[in-house]
mmCIF file of C-alpha atoms in Angstrom:
data_model
loop_
_atom_site.group_PDB
_atom_site.id
_atom_site.type_symbol
_atom_site.label_atom_id
_atom_site.label_comp_id
_atom_site.label_asym_id
_atom_site.label_seq_id
_atom_site.Cartn_x
_atom_site.Cartn_y
_atom_site.Cartn_z
ATOM 1 C CA MET A 1082 -0.013 0.081 -0.146
ATOM 2 C CA ARG A 1083 1.550 3.101 -1.093
ATOM 3 C CA PRO A 1084 1.913 5.929 1.674
ATOM 4 C CA SER A 1085 -0.807 9.029 2.086
ATOM 5 C CA ALA A 1086 -0.481 12.519 0.299
ATOM 6 C CA GLU A 1087 -0.291 14.986 2.375
ATOM 7 C CA PRO A 1088 -2.174 18.274 1.405
ATOM 8 C CA SER A 1089 -0.258 21.545 1.235
ATOM 9 C CA SER A 1090 -2.327 24.037 -0.798
ATOM 10 C CA PRO A 1091 -5.096 25.968 1.053
ATOM 11 C CA GLY A 1092 -7.429 23.850 -1.533
ATOM 12 C CA GLN A 1093 -5.862 20.288 -0.625
ATOM 13 C CA LYS A 1094 -6.443 21.066 3.097
ATOM 14 C CA ALA A 1095 -10.102 22.353 3.018
ATOM 15 C CA ARG A 1096 -10.624 18.963 0.837
ATOM 16 C CA TYR A 1097 -8.740 16.909 3.223
ATOM 17 C CA GLN A 1098 -10.988 18.507 5.823
ATOM 18 C CA ARG A 1099 -14.327 18.197 4.118
ATOM 19 C CA ILE A 1100 -13.581 14.425 3.944
ATOM 20 C CA LEU A 1101 -12.255 14.446 7.577
ATOM 21 C CA ARG A 1102 -16.181 15.899 8.499
ATOM 22 C CA ALA A 1103 -17.690 13.477 6.403
ATOM 23 C CA ALA A 1104 -16.239 10.558 7.679
ATOM 24 C CA ALA A 1105 -16.764 11.814 11.018
ATOM 25 C CA LYS A 1106 -21.047 12.088 10.434
ATOM 26 C CA HIS A 1107 -21.096 9.245 8.400
ATOM 27 C CA GLY A 1108 -19.020 7.383 11.339
ATOM 28 C CA ALA A 1109 -21.410 8.726 14.400
ATOM 29 C CA ALA A 1110 -24.474 7.882 12.008
ATOM 30 C CA ASN A 1111 -23.608 4.484 11.148
ATOM 31 C CA GLY A 1112 -20.783 2.931 12.554
ATOM 32 C CA LEU A 1113 -17.677 2.620 11.739
ATOM 33 C CA GLU A 1114 -17.984 -0.768 10.122
ATOM 34 C CA ARG A 1115 -21.157 0.661 7.930
ATOM 35 C CA VAL A 1116 -19.268 3.600 6.509
ATOM 36 C CA GLN A 1117 -18.437 3.723 2.803
ATOM 37 C CA MET A 1118 -15.751 5.173 1.504
ATOM 38 C CA HIS A 1119 -18.008 6.034 -1.935
ATOM 39 C CA ASP A 1120 -20.326 7.629 1.061
ATOM 40 C CA VAL A 1121 -17.807 9.686 2.328
ATOM 41 C CA ALA A 1122 -16.108 11.112 -1.131
ATOM 42 C CA LYS A 1123 -19.638 12.100 -1.897
ATOM 43 C CA GLU A 1124 -20.468 13.996 1.383
ATOM 44 C CA ALA A 1125 -17.188 15.724 1.096
ATOM 45 C CA GLY A 1126 -17.615 16.699 -2.586
ATOM 46 C CA VAL A 1127 -14.466 15.069 -3.848
ATOM 47 C CA ALA A 1128 -13.898 12.558 -6.458
ATOM 48 C CA ILE A 1129 -13.194 8.669 -4.705
ATOM 49 C CA ALA A 1130 -9.825 9.030 -6.525
ATOM 50 C CA THR A 1131 -9.148 12.013 -3.995
ATOM 51 C CA LEU A 1132 -10.293 9.986 -1.310
ATOM 52 C CA TYR A 1133 -8.030 7.278 -1.797
ATOM 53 C CA ARG A 1134 -4.883 9.661 -2.322
ATOM 54 C CA TYR A 1135 -5.269 11.311 1.158
ATOM 55 C CA PHE A 1136 -6.802 7.706 2.955
ATOM 56 C CA PRO A 1137 -5.693 4.287 1.484
ATOM 57 C CA SER A 1138 -8.236 2.898 3.655
ATOM 58 C CA LYS A 1139 -10.533 2.992 5.965
ATOM 59 C CA THR A 1140 -8.490 2.350 8.410
ATOM 60 C CA HIS A 1141 -6.064 5.315 7.607
ATOM 61 C CA LEU A 1142 -9.191 7.697 7.231
ATOM 62 C CA PHE A 1143 -10.618 7.233 10.806
ATOM 63 C CA ALA A 1144 -6.769 6.850 12.012
ATOM 64 C CA ALA A 1145 -6.671 10.601 10.351
ATOM 65 C CA LEU A 1146 -9.869 11.122 11.939
ATOM 66 C CA LEU A 1147 -9.228 10.496 15.527
ATOM 67 C CA ALA A 1148 -5.812 12.019 15.973
ATOM 68 C CA GLN A 1149 -7.696 15.323 14.601
ATOM 69 C CA GLN A 1150 -9.913 15.105 17.778
ATOM 70 C CA VAL A 1151 -7.159 14.218 19.918
ATOM 71 C CA GLY A 1152 -5.089 16.933 18.814
ATOM 72 C CA ARG A 1153 -8.498 19.113 19.408
ATOM 73 C CA LEU A 1154 -8.367 17.530 23.357
ATOM 74 C CA GLU A 1155 -4.926 18.909 23.741
ATOM 75 C CA GLU A 1156 -5.632 22.359 22.857
ATOM 76 C CA THR A 1157 -9.054 22.816 24.830
ATOM 77 C CA ALA A 1158 -7.782 20.915 27.605
ATOM 78 C CA VAL A 1159 -8.006 23.234 30.954
ATOM 79 C CA LEU A 1160 -5.210 22.458 33.568
ATOM 80 C CA PRO A 1161 -6.087 22.335 36.922
ATOM 81 C CA GLU A 1162 -5.628 24.545 39.852
ATOM 82 C CA ALA A 1163 -3.019 24.492 41.436
ATOM 83 C CA GLY A 1164 -3.313 22.901 44.972
ATOM 84 C CA GLY A 1165 -6.520 21.274 43.994
ATOM 85 C CA ASP A 1166 -7.710 17.884 44.738
ATOM 86 C CA PRO A 1167 -5.920 15.907 41.602
ATOM 87 C CA VAL A 1168 -8.397 12.818 41.253
ATOM 88 C CA GLU A 1169 -10.986 15.523 40.700
ATOM 89 C CA ALA A 1170 -9.032 17.379 38.154
ATOM 90 C CA VAL A 1171 -8.443 13.896 36.612
ATOM 91 C CA ALA A 1172 -12.080 12.927 36.471
ATOM 92 C CA ASP A 1173 -13.123 16.481 35.251
ATOM 93 C CA LEU A 1174 -10.249 16.173 32.208
ATOM 94 C CA LEU A 1175 -11.704 12.376 31.270
ATOM 95 C CA ILE A 1176 -15.326 13.972 31.398
ATOM 96 C CA ASN A 1177 -14.328 17.065 29.065
ATOM 97 C CA ALA A 1178 -12.642 14.723 26.603
ATOM 98 C CA SER A 1179 -15.297 12.537 26.477
ATOM 99 C CA GLN A 1180 -17.390 15.345 25.740
ATOM 100 C CA GLN A 1181 -15.276 16.415 22.788
ATOM 101 C CA LEU A 1182 -14.922 13.499 21.496
ATOM 102 C CA LEU A 1183 -18.592 12.734 21.462
ATOM 103 C CA ARG A 1184 -19.444 16.066 19.746
#
């Protein structure tokens, strides 16, 4: 299997993001097993060849989606207050992370 292409131009980056949004939508609605690459491409408004250029398989597609979501968690994580209860801080972090992933 060939390596995934990396988007470089603004247009390519926009297509890449549309594909990830479409995959998230179809994954949430149908579950990973039922997601069809053709449906993701159609929803994203790209040719199936474009989808496979960036994501050689459904596993690659959803791994990229998960990586993006984890990156967002890092951006939105709220650091606990100094001297606060560490157990509460971990619980709050996990609750926030779960809510972010569900969105």
